[in-house]
Each structure stands twice: as structure tokens, then as C-alpha cells.
Tab-separated table of C-alpha atoms and ligand atoms in Angstrom:
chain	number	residue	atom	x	y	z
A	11	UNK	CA	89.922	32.903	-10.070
A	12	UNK	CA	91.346	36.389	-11.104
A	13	UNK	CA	89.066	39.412	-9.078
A	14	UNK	CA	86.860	39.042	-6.258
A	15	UNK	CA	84.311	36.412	-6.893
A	16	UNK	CA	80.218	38.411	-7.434
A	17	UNK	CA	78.252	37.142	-4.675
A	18	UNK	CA	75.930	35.877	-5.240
A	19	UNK	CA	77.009	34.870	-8.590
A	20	UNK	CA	74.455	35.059	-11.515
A	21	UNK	CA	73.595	33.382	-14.776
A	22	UNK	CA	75.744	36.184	-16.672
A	23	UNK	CA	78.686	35.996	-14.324
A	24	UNK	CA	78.932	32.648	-16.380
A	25	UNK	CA	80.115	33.625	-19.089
A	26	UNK	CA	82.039	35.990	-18.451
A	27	UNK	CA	84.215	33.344	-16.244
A	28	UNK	CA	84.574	31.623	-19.328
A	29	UNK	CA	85.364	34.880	-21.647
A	30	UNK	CA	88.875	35.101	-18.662
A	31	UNK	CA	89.850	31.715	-18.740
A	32	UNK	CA	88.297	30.743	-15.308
A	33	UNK	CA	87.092	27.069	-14.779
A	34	UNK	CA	83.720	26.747	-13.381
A	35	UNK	CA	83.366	23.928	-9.958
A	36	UNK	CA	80.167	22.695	-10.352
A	37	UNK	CA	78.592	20.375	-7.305
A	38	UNK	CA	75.217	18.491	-6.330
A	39	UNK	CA	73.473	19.290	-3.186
A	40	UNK	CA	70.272	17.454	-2.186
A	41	UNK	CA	69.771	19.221	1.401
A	42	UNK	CA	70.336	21.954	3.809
A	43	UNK	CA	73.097	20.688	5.630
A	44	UNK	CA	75.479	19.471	2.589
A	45	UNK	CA	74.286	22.789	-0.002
A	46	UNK	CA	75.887	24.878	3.001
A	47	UNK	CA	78.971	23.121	3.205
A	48	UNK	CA	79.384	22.816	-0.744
A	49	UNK	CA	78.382	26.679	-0.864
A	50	UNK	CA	81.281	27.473	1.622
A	51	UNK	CA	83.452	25.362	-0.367
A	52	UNK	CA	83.400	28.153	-2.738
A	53	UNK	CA	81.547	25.850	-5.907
A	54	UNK	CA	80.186	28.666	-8.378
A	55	UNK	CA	76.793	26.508	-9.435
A	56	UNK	CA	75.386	24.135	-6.673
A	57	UNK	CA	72.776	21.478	-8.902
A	58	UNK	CA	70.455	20.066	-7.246
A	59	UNK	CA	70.538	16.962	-9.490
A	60	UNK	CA	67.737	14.482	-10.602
A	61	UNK	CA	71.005	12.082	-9.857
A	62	UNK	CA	68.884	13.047	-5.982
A	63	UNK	CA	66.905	9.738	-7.174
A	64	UNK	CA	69.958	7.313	-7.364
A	65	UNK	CA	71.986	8.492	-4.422
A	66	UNK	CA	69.187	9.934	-1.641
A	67	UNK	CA	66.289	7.873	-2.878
A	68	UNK	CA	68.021	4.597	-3.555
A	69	UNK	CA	66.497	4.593	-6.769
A	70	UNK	CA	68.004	2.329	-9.993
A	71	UNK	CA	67.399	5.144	-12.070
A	72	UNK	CA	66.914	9.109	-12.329
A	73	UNK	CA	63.587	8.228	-14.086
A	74	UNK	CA	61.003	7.902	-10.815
A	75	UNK	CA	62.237	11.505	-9.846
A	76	UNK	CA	59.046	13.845	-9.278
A	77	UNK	CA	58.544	17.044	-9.593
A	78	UNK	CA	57.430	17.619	-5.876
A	79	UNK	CA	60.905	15.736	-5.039
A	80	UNK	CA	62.791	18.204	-6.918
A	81	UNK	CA	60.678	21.396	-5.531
A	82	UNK	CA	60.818	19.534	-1.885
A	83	UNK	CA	65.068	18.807	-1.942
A	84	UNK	CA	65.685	21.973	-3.887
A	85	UNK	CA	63.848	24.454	-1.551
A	86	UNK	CA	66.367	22.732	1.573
A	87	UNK	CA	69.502	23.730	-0.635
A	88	UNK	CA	68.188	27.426	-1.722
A	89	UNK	CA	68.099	27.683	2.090
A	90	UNK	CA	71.712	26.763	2.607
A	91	UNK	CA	73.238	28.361	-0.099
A	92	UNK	CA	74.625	32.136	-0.318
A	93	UNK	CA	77.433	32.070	-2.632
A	94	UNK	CA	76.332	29.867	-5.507
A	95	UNK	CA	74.429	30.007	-8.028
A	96	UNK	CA	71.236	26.956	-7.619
A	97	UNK	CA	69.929	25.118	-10.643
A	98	UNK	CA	68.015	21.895	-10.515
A	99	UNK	CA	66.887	19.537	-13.120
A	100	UNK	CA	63.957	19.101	-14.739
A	101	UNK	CA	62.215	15.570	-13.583
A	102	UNK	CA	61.333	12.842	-16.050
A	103	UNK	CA	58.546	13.749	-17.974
A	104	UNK	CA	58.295	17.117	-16.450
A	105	UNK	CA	59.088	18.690	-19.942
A	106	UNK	CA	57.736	15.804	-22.321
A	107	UNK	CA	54.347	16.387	-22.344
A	108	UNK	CA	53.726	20.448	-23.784
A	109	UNK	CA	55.056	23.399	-23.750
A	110	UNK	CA	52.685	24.531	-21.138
A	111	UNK	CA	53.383	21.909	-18.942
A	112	UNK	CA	56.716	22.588	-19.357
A	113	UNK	CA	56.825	26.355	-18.264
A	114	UNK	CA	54.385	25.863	-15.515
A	115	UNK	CA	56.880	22.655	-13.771
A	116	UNK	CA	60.045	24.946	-14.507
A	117	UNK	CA	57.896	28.075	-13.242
A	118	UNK	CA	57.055	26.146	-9.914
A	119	UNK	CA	61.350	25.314	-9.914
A	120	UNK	CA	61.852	29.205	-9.497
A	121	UNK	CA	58.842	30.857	-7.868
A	122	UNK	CA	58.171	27.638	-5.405
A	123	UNK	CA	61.823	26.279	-4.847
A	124	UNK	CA	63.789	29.737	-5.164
A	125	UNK	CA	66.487	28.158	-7.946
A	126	UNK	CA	67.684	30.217	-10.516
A	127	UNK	CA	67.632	28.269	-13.315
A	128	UNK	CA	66.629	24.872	-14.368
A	129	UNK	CA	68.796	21.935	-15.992
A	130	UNK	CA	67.277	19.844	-19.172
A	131	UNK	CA	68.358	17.075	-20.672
A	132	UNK	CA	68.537	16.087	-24.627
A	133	UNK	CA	69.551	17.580	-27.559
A	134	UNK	CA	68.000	19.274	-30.702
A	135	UNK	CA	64.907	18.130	-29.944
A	136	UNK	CA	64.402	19.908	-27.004
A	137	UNK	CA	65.133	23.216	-28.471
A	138	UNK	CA	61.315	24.267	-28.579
A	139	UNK	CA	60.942	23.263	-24.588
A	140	UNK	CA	64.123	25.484	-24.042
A	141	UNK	CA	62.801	28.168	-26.284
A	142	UNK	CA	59.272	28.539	-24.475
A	143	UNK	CA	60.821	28.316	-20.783
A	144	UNK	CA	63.233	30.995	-21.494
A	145	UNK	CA	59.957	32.908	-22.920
A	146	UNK	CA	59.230	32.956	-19.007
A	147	UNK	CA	62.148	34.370	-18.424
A	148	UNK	CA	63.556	31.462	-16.874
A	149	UNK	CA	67.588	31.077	-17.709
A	150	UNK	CA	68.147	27.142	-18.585
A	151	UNK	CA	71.043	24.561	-18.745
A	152	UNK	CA	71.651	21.786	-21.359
A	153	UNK	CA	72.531	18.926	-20.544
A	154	UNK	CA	73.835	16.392	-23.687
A	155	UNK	CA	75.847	12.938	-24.274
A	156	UNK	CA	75.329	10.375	-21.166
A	157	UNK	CA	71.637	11.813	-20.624
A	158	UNK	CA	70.930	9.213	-17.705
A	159	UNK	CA	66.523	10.115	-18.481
A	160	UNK	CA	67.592	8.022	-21.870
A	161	UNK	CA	68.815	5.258	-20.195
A	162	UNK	CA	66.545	2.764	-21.233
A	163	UNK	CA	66.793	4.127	-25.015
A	164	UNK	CA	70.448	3.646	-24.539
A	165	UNK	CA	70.980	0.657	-23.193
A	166	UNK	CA	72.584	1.437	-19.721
A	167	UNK	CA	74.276	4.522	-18.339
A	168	UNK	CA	77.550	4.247	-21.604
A	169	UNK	CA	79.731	6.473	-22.855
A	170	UNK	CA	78.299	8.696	-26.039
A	171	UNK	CA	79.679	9.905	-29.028
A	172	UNK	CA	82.228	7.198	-29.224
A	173	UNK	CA	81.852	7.335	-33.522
A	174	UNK	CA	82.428	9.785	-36.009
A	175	UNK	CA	78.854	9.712	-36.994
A	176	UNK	CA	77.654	9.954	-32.867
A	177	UNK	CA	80.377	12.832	-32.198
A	178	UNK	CA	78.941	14.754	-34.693
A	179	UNK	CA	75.309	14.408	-33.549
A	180	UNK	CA	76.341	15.159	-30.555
A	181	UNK	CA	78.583	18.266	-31.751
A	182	UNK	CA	75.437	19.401	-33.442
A	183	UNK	CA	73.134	19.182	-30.870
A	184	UNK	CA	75.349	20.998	-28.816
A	185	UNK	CA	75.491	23.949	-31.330
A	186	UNK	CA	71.605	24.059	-31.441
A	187	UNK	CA	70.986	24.140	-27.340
A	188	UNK	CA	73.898	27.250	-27.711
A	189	UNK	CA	71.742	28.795	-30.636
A	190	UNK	CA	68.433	27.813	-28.961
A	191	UNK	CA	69.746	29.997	-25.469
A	192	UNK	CA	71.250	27.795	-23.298
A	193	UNK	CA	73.429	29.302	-20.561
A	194	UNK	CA	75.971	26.922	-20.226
A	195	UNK	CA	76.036	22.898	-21.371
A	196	UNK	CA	76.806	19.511	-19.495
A	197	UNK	CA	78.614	17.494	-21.375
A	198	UNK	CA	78.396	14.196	-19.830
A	199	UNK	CA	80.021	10.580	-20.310
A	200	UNK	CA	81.460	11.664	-23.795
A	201	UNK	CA	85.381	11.425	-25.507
A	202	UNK	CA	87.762	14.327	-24.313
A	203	UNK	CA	88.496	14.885	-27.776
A	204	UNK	CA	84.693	15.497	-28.799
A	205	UNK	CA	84.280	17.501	-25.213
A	206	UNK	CA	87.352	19.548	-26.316
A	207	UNK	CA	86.032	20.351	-30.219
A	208	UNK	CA	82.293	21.314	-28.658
A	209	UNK	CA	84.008	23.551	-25.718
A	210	UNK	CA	85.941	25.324	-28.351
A	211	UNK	CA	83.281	26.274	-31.175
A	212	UNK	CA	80.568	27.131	-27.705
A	213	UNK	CA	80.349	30.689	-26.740
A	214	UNK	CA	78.624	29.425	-23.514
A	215	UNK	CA	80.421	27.240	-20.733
A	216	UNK	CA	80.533	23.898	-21.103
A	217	UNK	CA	80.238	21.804	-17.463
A	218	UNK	CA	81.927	18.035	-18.146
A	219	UNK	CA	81.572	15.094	-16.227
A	220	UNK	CA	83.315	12.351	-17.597
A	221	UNK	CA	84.236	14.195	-20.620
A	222	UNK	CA	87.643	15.123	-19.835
A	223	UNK	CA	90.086	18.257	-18.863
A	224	UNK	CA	88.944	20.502	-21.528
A	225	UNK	CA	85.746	21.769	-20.753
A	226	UNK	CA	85.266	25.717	-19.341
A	227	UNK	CA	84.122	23.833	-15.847
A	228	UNK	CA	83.747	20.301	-14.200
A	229	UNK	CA	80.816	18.655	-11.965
A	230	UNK	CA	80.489	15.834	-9.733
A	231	UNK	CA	77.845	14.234	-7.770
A	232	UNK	CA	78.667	14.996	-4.188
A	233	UNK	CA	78.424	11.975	-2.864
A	234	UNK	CA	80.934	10.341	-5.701
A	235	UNK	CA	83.238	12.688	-4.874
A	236	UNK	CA	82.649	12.047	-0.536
A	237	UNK	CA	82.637	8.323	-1.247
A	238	UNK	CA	79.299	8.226	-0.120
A	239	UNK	CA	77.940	6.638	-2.985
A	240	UNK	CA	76.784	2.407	-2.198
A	241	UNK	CA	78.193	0.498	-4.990
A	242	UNK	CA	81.066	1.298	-7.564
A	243	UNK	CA	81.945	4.693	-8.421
A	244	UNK	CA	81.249	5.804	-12.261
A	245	UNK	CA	85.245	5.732	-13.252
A	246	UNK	CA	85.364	8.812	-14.116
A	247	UNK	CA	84.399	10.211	-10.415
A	248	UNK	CA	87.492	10.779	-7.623
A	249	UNK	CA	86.815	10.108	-4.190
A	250	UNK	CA	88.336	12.822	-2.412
A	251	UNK	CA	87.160	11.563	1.137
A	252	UNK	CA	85.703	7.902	2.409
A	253	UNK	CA	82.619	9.760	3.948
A	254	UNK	CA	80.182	6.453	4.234
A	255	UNK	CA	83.303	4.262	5.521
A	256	UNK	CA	83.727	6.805	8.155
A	257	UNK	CA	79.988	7.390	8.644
A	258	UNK	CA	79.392	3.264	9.297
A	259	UNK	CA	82.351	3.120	11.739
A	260	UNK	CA	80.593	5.959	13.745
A	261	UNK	CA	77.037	4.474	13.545
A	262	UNK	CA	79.038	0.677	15.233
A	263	UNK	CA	81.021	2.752	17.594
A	264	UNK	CA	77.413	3.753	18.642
A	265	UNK	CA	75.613	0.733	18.781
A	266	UNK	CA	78.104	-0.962	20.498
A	267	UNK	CA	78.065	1.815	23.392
A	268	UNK	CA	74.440	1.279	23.740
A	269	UNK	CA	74.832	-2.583	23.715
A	270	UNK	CA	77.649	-1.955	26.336
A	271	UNK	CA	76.080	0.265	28.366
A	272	UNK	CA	78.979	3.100	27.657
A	273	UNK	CA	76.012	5.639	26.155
A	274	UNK	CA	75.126	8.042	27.607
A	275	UNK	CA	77.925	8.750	30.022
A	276	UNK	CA	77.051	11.118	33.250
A	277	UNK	CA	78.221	13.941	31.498
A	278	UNK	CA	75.316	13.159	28.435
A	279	UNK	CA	72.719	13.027	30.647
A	280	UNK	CA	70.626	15.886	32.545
A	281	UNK	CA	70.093	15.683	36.791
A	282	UNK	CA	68.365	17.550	38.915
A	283	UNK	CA	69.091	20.005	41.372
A	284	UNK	CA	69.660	18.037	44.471
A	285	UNK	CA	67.545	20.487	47.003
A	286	UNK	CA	64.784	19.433	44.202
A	287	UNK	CA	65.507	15.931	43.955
A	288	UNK	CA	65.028	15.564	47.527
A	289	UNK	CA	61.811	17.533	47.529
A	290	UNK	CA	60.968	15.172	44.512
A	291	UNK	CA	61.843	11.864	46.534
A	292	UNK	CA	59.689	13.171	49.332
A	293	UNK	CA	56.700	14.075	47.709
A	294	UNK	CA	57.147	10.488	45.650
A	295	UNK	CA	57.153	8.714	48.763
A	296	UNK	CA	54.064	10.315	49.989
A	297	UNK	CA	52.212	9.824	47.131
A	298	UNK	CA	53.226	5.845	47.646
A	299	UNK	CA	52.001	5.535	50.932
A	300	UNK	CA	48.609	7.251	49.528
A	301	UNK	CA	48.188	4.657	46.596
A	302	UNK	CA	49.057	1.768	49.392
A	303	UNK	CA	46.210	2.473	51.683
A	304	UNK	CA	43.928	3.201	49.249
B	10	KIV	O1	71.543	14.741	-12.006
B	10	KIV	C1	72.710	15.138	-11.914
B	10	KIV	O2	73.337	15.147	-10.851
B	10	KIV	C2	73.367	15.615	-13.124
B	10	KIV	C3	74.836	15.856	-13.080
B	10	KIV	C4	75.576	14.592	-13.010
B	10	KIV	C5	75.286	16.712	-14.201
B	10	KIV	O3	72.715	15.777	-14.121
């Protein structure tokens, strides 16, 4: 990045990244402890995902997500983060039900959980939503192509757009979240090629994950990228560290101390003073004979 980086970077700062040529990192926090280290990291927007479900919750799906989860995980990262900018997702049904609805669960996102902007998933015909939560002045993300809240509609977690007839629905849903006042797009699980043609005719930045080199910024799931994730990784996710390997070998080491008697050493333990262990030993003995005669 060209400049000193704003801090703490805001919605606007956004664009104008994109308007030099800078690519935006994009991470996931869940919680206090990883939001600080991804903040010091240096990643410009720190999401606090609905993806929380799948790898926190141990969920099958994004869909159980609440919005008191979201409010509960998102308040931890606000806490640890001073560089980034926060946005968390909208839950499931959280924005399906009215407009009202809508604006008061993005409302409580902001004023209860301190983000700065919230992330919603779906196309064209979610341009009304967008339009009446940016009527609270509430800056929002799009989020199009893999949307993992269709999952059932779709069939699985698959790639999108993969015709000429889905790229273009895709392309055009893209154009009406820009028009509708999106700050920036997530373009997920879709063709480079299709990425590349949306990234070019959007003003805003487009975020990809899975959706190839081209877009103004990338994002990953933080514990994809810490292989921390149980299962296979989505393929389009590098493990840049073996984080749960690492974590499981420390948890044995552990239990085998325990079993073995090697934990806690002298060292991990507290003692007293001997002048008041021996005041302590005296006064315990006393006692004893007390309770005997007694
Ligand atoms: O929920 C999430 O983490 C996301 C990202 C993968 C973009 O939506």
C-alpha cells in the first residue's frame, strides 16, 4: 500500500484503495483474542462472518446463525480491533421478514455490537433491504455468487455462474447492489473470468473468495487459512499455518503430563513462606489433638 494506511480505516477509505490500485486483505474474526491478532496483521476489513456458525459453532450450515450470536461474537472482535475496519453479516432470516425488521437487526449490529457496517447476502432482490438500511445510515456490503444462506436452494455449497446465462445474472445482480449503494461486493465461489468482467465495470471494491486474482481485494475464513478448520478445506482456501495439528499435539503433550505426573512441576506451583508453614503445621496439629479428645 502506497501512503500511510488511515487508522482506523473507514467505509470511504474503500474506495479510494481501489481508485490507486491497492488490494484490499479481508479476514474473519469470531473473538477477542484472534480479531487482535488479525487487526495487527494489518487486514483493512476484519468480518465477523455468519461462516462463525460452521467453524466456532460446529454447525452444518450458516443457516442456525442468530442474531444474538452475531451481536454476542461481534461485540468480542470490536473490542480487539483498532486498525480495521469491522463488518458482520446479517443472520438468516434477519433481513427476510420486513424492512423494519431489517433496520432494527442491522441497527442493533452497530449501536449494540459497535461494527461499522453490516454484510448481506443475495442479489437484486435484496436491493429494497439494502436501500432501507442505508436509510439508517448504516453503510452495507453485498455479498453475491456462492451465497452459503441459499444453500439448500442450491443444492450444496457449488460454484455459481458457471453458464453464460448464470454469469450474466450474476453480472447483473452485481450492477444493481453497486446502483442500489453497496460499499464494496463479495464475490464468492464464482469463475475468475466472470469475477474479472464484474470487478472491472464496479466502481466499488469487489472482495473474492474463490473467484480468482482479479478482484480489488481477497477474503478468507481465518481458520481456512490457520488450518484450523475440521474436515477438508474449500479448494480454493491456502493453509498458511497447521494451527489445529499444532493445537492437538499441545492439548496430548498435556494430558500425558497429568497422566504422568510431570504437571505441574515445582516451579508451577505456589508454597508458602516457610516461617508460615511452620506456624501453619503447628496450629494444624493443635487443632488435631482438639478434634481427638473431643
Ligand atoms: O460468513 C463469512 O465468513 C463470509 C465470507 C466467507 C465472505 O461470508
Amino acid at each position: 500500500m502506497s501512503g500511510p494506511r488511515p487508522c482506523p480505516l473507514a467505509v470511504p477509505d474503500l474506495l479510494k484503495m481501489k481508485q490507486r490500485g491497492e488490494k484490499i486483505a479481508m479476514l474473519t474474526a469470531y473473538d477477542y483474542p484472534t480479531a487482535r491478532q488479525v487487526d495487527a496483521a494489518g487486514a483493512d476489513i476484519v468480518l465477523v462472518g455468519d461462516s462463525l456458525g460452521m467453524v466456532v459453532l460446529g454447525y452444518e450450515s450458516t443457516l442456525p446463525v442468530t442474531m444474538n450470536d452475531m451481536v454476542h461474537h461481534t461485540k468480542a472482535v470490536v473490542r480487539g480491533v483498532s486498525h480495521g475496519l469491522v463488518v458482520a453479516d446479517m443472520p438468516y432470516l434477519s433481513y427476510h421478514v420486513s424492512l423494519r425488521e431489517s433496520v432494527r437487526n442491522a441497527g442493533r449490529i452497530i449501536q449494540e455490537a459497535g461494527a461499522k457496517g453490516v454484510k448481506v447476502e443475495g442479489g437484486r432482490k435484496r436491493t429494497r433491504v439494502i436501500r432501507a438500511i442505508l436509510d439508517a445510515e448504516i453503510p452495507v456490503m453485498g455479498h453475491v455468487g456462492l451465497t452459503p444462506q441459499s444453500v439448500h436452494a442450491f443444492g450444496g455449497f457449488k460454484v455459481q455462474g458457471k453458464s453464460a446465462t448464470a454469469a450474466l445474472a450474476i453480472l447483473e445482480d452485481a450492477l444493481s447492489l453497486e446502483e442500489a449503494g453497496v460499499f464494496s461486493l463479495v464475490l464468492e465461489a464464482i469463475p475468475a473470468e466472470l469475477a474479472a468482467m464484474i470487478t472491472e465495470r464496479l466502481t466499488i471494491p469487489s472482495i473474492g473468495i474463490g473467484a480468482g486474482p482479479s478482484c480489488d481485494g481477497q477474503v478468507l475464513v481465518i481458520h481456512d487459512l490457520l488450518g484450523a478448520t475440521e474436515g477438508p478445506c474449500p479448494s480454493f482456501a491456502r493453509r498458511y499455518a497447521e494451527v489445529g495439528a499444532t493445537m492437538r499435539e499441545a492439548c496430548r503433550h498435556f494430558v500425558q503430563d497429568v497422566r504422568g505426573g510431570q504437571f505441574p512441576s515445582d516451579a508451577e506451583s505456589n508454597h508458602l513462606k516457610p516461617e508460615v508453614l511452620v506456624e501453619m503445621r503447628d496450629r494444624f496439629e493443635a487443632v488435631t489433638k482438639r478434634q481427638w479428645r473431643s
